CSV table of C-alpha atoms in Angstrom, one decimal:
chain,number,residue,atom,x,y,z
U,276,MET,CA,-1.0,-1.0,15.4
U,277,SER,CA,2.5,-0.4,16.3
U,278,LEU,CA,5.4,0.3,14.3
U,279,ALA,CA,8.8,-1.7,13.7
U,280,LEU,CA,10.8,1.3,15.0
U,281,ASP,CA,11.1,1.9,18.6
U,282,ALA,CA,9.4,5.0,19.9
U,283,VAL,CA,13.3,6.8,20.5
U,284,ALA,CA,14.0,6.2,17.0
U,285,GLN,CA,10.3,7.5,15.9
U,286,ASP,CA,11.3,10.5,17.9
U,287,LEU,CA,14.4,11.0,16.6
U,288,LEU,CA,13.6,10.7,13.0
U,289,PHE,CA,10.4,12.4,13.0
U,290,ARG,CA,8.1,13.6,15.9
U,291,GLU,CA,11.1,15.6,17.7
U,292,ALA,CA,13.0,16.5,14.4
U,293,ARG,CA,12.8,20.1,13.4
U,294,THR,CA,14.7,22.1,10.9
U,295,ALA,CA,17.5,23.4,13.0
U,296,ASN,CA,18.4,27.5,13.0
U,297,THR,CA,21.5,27.2,15.2
U,298,PHE,CA,24.4,24.7,15.6
U,299,THR,CA,27.4,24.1,18.0
U,300,ASP,CA,30.5,24.3,16.5
U,301,GLU,CA,31.5,20.6,16.6
U,302,PRO,CA,32.8,19.6,13.5
U,303,VAL,CA,30.8,17.1,11.0
U,304,THR,CA,33.2,14.6,9.5
U,305,ASP,CA,33.4,12.9,6.1
U,306,GLU,CA,33.1,9.6,7.8
U,307,GLN,CA,29.6,10.9,9.2
U,308,VAL,CA,28.8,12.1,5.8
U,309,GLN,CA,29.7,9.2,4.2
U,310,ALA,CA,27.6,7.0,7.1
U,311,ILE,CA,24.5,9.1,6.3
U,312,TYR,CA,25.0,8.4,2.3
U,313,ASP,CA,25.6,4.6,2.9
U,314,LEU,CA,22.5,4.4,4.7
U,315,VAL,CA,20.1,6.5,2.3
U,316,LYS,CA,21.3,5.4,-0.9
U,317,TYR,CA,18.8,2.4,-0.8
U,318,GLY,CA,15.9,4.8,-0.4
U,319,PRO,CA,13.7,4.0,-3.5
U,320,THR,CA,13.8,5.7,-6.9
U,321,ALA,CA,12.3,5.2,-10.2
U,322,PHE,CA,14.5,2.8,-12.2
U,323,ASN,CA,16.9,2.7,-9.4
U,324,GLN,CA,18.0,6.1,-10.9
U,325,THR,CA,20.7,7.9,-8.6
U,326,PRO,CA,20.2,11.6,-9.8
U,327,LEU,CA,21.2,13.2,-6.4
U,328,ARG,CA,24.5,14.9,-6.5
U,329,ILE,CA,25.7,16.3,-3.1
U,330,THR,CA,28.4,19.0,-2.9
U,331,LEU,CA,30.1,19.7,0.3
U,332,VAL,CA,31.0,23.1,1.4
U,333,ARG,CA,33.8,23.0,3.7
U,334,SER,CA,36.3,25.7,2.8
U,335,PRO,CA,35.8,29.3,4.3
U,336,GLU,CA,36.4,30.9,0.7
U,337,ALA,CA,33.4,28.4,-0.8
U,338,ARG,CA,31.3,29.3,2.4
U,339,GLU,CA,31.8,32.7,1.5
U,340,ARG,CA,30.9,32.4,-2.0
U,341,LEU,CA,27.7,30.2,-1.0
U,342,VAL,CA,26.1,32.8,1.5
U,343,LYS,CA,26.0,35.7,-1.0
U,344,HIS,CA,23.5,33.5,-3.0
U,345,MET,CA,21.4,32.9,0.4
U,346,ALA,CA,18.5,35.0,1.2
U,347,GLU,CA,18.9,37.5,3.9
U,348,GLY,CA,17.5,35.3,6.5
U,349,ASN,CA,19.6,32.4,5.8
U,350,GLN,CA,22.8,33.9,5.9
U,351,ALA,CA,24.1,33.8,9.3
U,352,LYS,CA,23.0,30.3,9.9
U,353,THR,CA,24.5,29.1,6.8
U,354,SER,CA,27.9,31.1,7.8
U,355,THR,CA,28.0,29.3,11.1
U,356,ALA,CA,26.9,25.9,10.5
U,357,PRO,CA,29.4,23.2,10.7
U,358,LEU,CA,28.7,21.8,7.3
U,359,VAL,CA,26.7,22.7,4.4
U,360,ALA,CA,25.4,20.6,1.5
U,361,ILE,CA,24.4,21.9,-1.6
U,362,LEU,CA,22.0,19.0,-3.0
U,363,SER,CA,21.5,19.2,-6.9
U,364,ALA,CA,19.8,16.8,-9.7
U,365,ASP,CA,22.0,15.4,-12.1
U,366,ASN,CA,20.2,15.8,-15.6
U,367,GLU,CA,22.7,13.4,-17.3
U,368,PHE,CA,22.0,10.5,-14.4
U,369,HIS,CA,20.5,8.1,-17.4
U,370,GLU,CA,24.1,7.6,-18.3
U,371,GLU,CA,24.7,5.4,-15.0
U,372,LEU,CA,21.6,3.5,-15.5
U,373,PRO,CA,23.1,0.6,-17.3
U,374,ALA,CA,25.0,-0.4,-14.3
U,375,LEU,CA,22.2,0.4,-11.7
U,376,LEU,CA,19.6,-1.2,-13.5
U,377,PRO,CA,21.6,-4.1,-15.1
U,378,HIS,CA,18.5,-6.5,-15.7
U,379,PHE,CA,17.1,-3.3,-18.1
U,380,PRO,CA,19.9,-1.3,-19.5
U,381,GLN,CA,17.8,-0.5,-22.1
U,382,ALA,CA,15.7,1.7,-20.2
U,383,LYS,CA,18.3,4.7,-20.4
U,384,ASP,CA,17.9,5.2,-24.1
U,385,MET,CA,13.9,3.7,-24.2
U,386,PHE,CA,12.8,6.3,-21.4
U,387,PHE,CA,15.4,9.0,-21.0
U,388,SER,CA,16.9,10.2,-24.6
U,389,GLU,CA,15.2,13.3,-24.2
U,390,ARG,CA,16.5,16.0,-22.0
U,391,PRO,CA,13.2,17.5,-20.9
U,392,VAL,CA,12.2,13.6,-19.8
U,393,ARG,CA,15.6,13.4,-17.9
U,394,GLU,CA,15.1,16.8,-16.1
U,395,GLY,CA,11.5,15.8,-14.9
U,396,SER,CA,12.9,12.5,-13.5
U,397,ALA,CA,15.8,14.1,-12.1
U,398,LEU,CA,14.1,16.8,-10.3
U,399,LEU,CA,11.5,14.1,-8.8
U,400,ASN,CA,13.9,11.4,-8.1
U,401,ALA,CA,16.4,13.8,-6.2
U,402,ALA,CA,13.9,15.1,-4.3
U,403,LEU,CA,13.0,11.8,-2.9
U,404,GLN,CA,16.8,11.1,-2.5
U,405,ALA,CA,17.2,14.9,-0.4
U,406,ALA,CA,14.5,13.8,1.9
U,407,TYR,CA,16.2,10.4,2.5
U,408,PHE,CA,19.4,12.3,3.1
U,409,ILE,CA,17.4,14.8,5.8
U,410,VAL,CA,16.3,11.5,7.4
U,411,GLY,CA,19.8,10.0,7.5
U,412,VAL,CA,21.3,13.4,8.8
U,413,ARG,CA,18.7,13.0,11.9
U,414,ALA,CA,19.6,9.0,12.1
U,415,ALA,CA,23.1,10.2,12.8
U,416,GLY,CA,22.3,12.0,15.8
U,417,LEU,CA,22.6,15.5,13.9
U,418,ALA,CA,20.2,18.2,13.1
U,419,ALA,CA,19.3,19.5,9.3
U,420,GLY,CA,18.4,23.0,8.3
U,421,PRO,CA,17.2,22.3,4.8
U,422,MET,CA,16.8,26.1,2.9
U,423,THR,CA,15.3,27.1,-0.4
U,424,GLY,CA,15.3,30.8,0.2
U,425,LEU,CA,18.2,31.2,-2.0
U,426,ASP,CA,19.4,32.6,-5.6
U,427,PHE,CA,19.3,29.3,-7.4
U,428,ALA,CA,20.9,30.7,-10.7
U,429,GLY,CA,23.6,32.3,-8.8
U,430,LEU,CA,24.0,29.2,-7.0
U,431,GLN,CA,24.2,26.9,-10.0
U,432,LYS,CA,26.6,29.6,-11.7
U,433,GLU,CA,29.0,29.7,-8.9
U,434,PHE,CA,28.9,25.7,-7.8
U,435,LEU,CA,27.3,23.9,-10.5
U,436,ASP,CA,26.9,23.7,-14.0
U,437,ALA,CA,24.1,23.3,-16.8
U,438,ASP,CA,23.8,19.6,-16.4
U,439,HIS,CA,22.8,20.2,-12.5
U,440,THR,CA,19.6,21.7,-11.0
U,441,PRO,CA,19.8,23.0,-7.6
U,442,LEU,CA,17.4,21.8,-5.1
U,443,MET,CA,18.1,23.0,-1.7
U,444,VAL,CA,20.8,24.0,0.5
U,445,VAL,CA,21.2,22.0,3.8
U,446,ASN,CA,22.8,22.9,7.1
U,447,ILE,CA,24.2,20.2,9.0
U,448,GLY,CA,25.3,19.8,12.8
U,449,LYS,CA,24.5,19.4,16.4
U,450,PRO,CA,21.5,21.4,17.2
U,451,GLY,CA,22.8,24.9,18.9
U,452,GLU,CA,20.9,27.0,21.5
U,453,ASP,CA,17.6,27.8,20.7
U,454,ALA,CA,17.7,25.9,17.5
U,455,TRP,CA,14.3,25.2,17.1
U,456,PHE,CA,11.1,27.4,16.0
U,457,PRO,CA,8.0,26.1,18.1
U,458,ARG,CA,6.6,22.7,16.1
U,459,SER,CA,4.0,24.1,13.5
U,460,PRO,CA,0.8,22.3,13.0
U,461,ARG,CA,0.3,19.4,10.6
U,462,LEU,CA,-2.9,18.0,9.0
U,463,SER,CA,-4.4,15.1,10.5
U,464,TYR,CA,-4.9,11.7,9.0
U,465,ASP,CA,-8.4,12.5,8.0
U,466,GLU,CA,-7.7,15.6,6.1
U,467,VAL,CA,-5.1,13.8,4.1
U,468,VAL,CA,-6.0,10.2,3.5
U,469,THR,CA,-9.2,9.2,1.4
U,470,THR,CA,-10.1,5.4,0.7
U,471,VAL,CA,-11.8,4.7,-2.6
């Protein structure tokens, strides 16, 4: 059975795409980031919640502050990527639910009045949105380098607040020389899918 996307799009988004470790110095514009977000904002989430927050690290001063929180193996590539985004989950996402879920505005208080419930839901749904964001970066013809090798507590203190949980840092740009590690294996269909 064929897919609706042609083979070129399948390769761009999935088969040929990998985490980039080097980038050219070609800038990533605000217009590109907006186009990416305007595409991926339609990805499904529970209750249409939108907990993902994106902090673009553009200034040299902010970049320096960020790099000190990255694991040693991630510092050089984060220093030189054209754009770096901090992806976080907004644990107060429920405040927007009446506007985002107008046919069920009571969901805000009915399901998300307690902070631990919100934190769990924000983490899951922002992680979904982060995955859509990475695919959106690829759809823009750019490469993404998502990383979780970092000091999360330090990053939160430096750039966020207690209501925002950091998820990952993503380097973004055109892939540079030797950008890719060899493709790692993936589990096969039979190893993953069970029919009951």
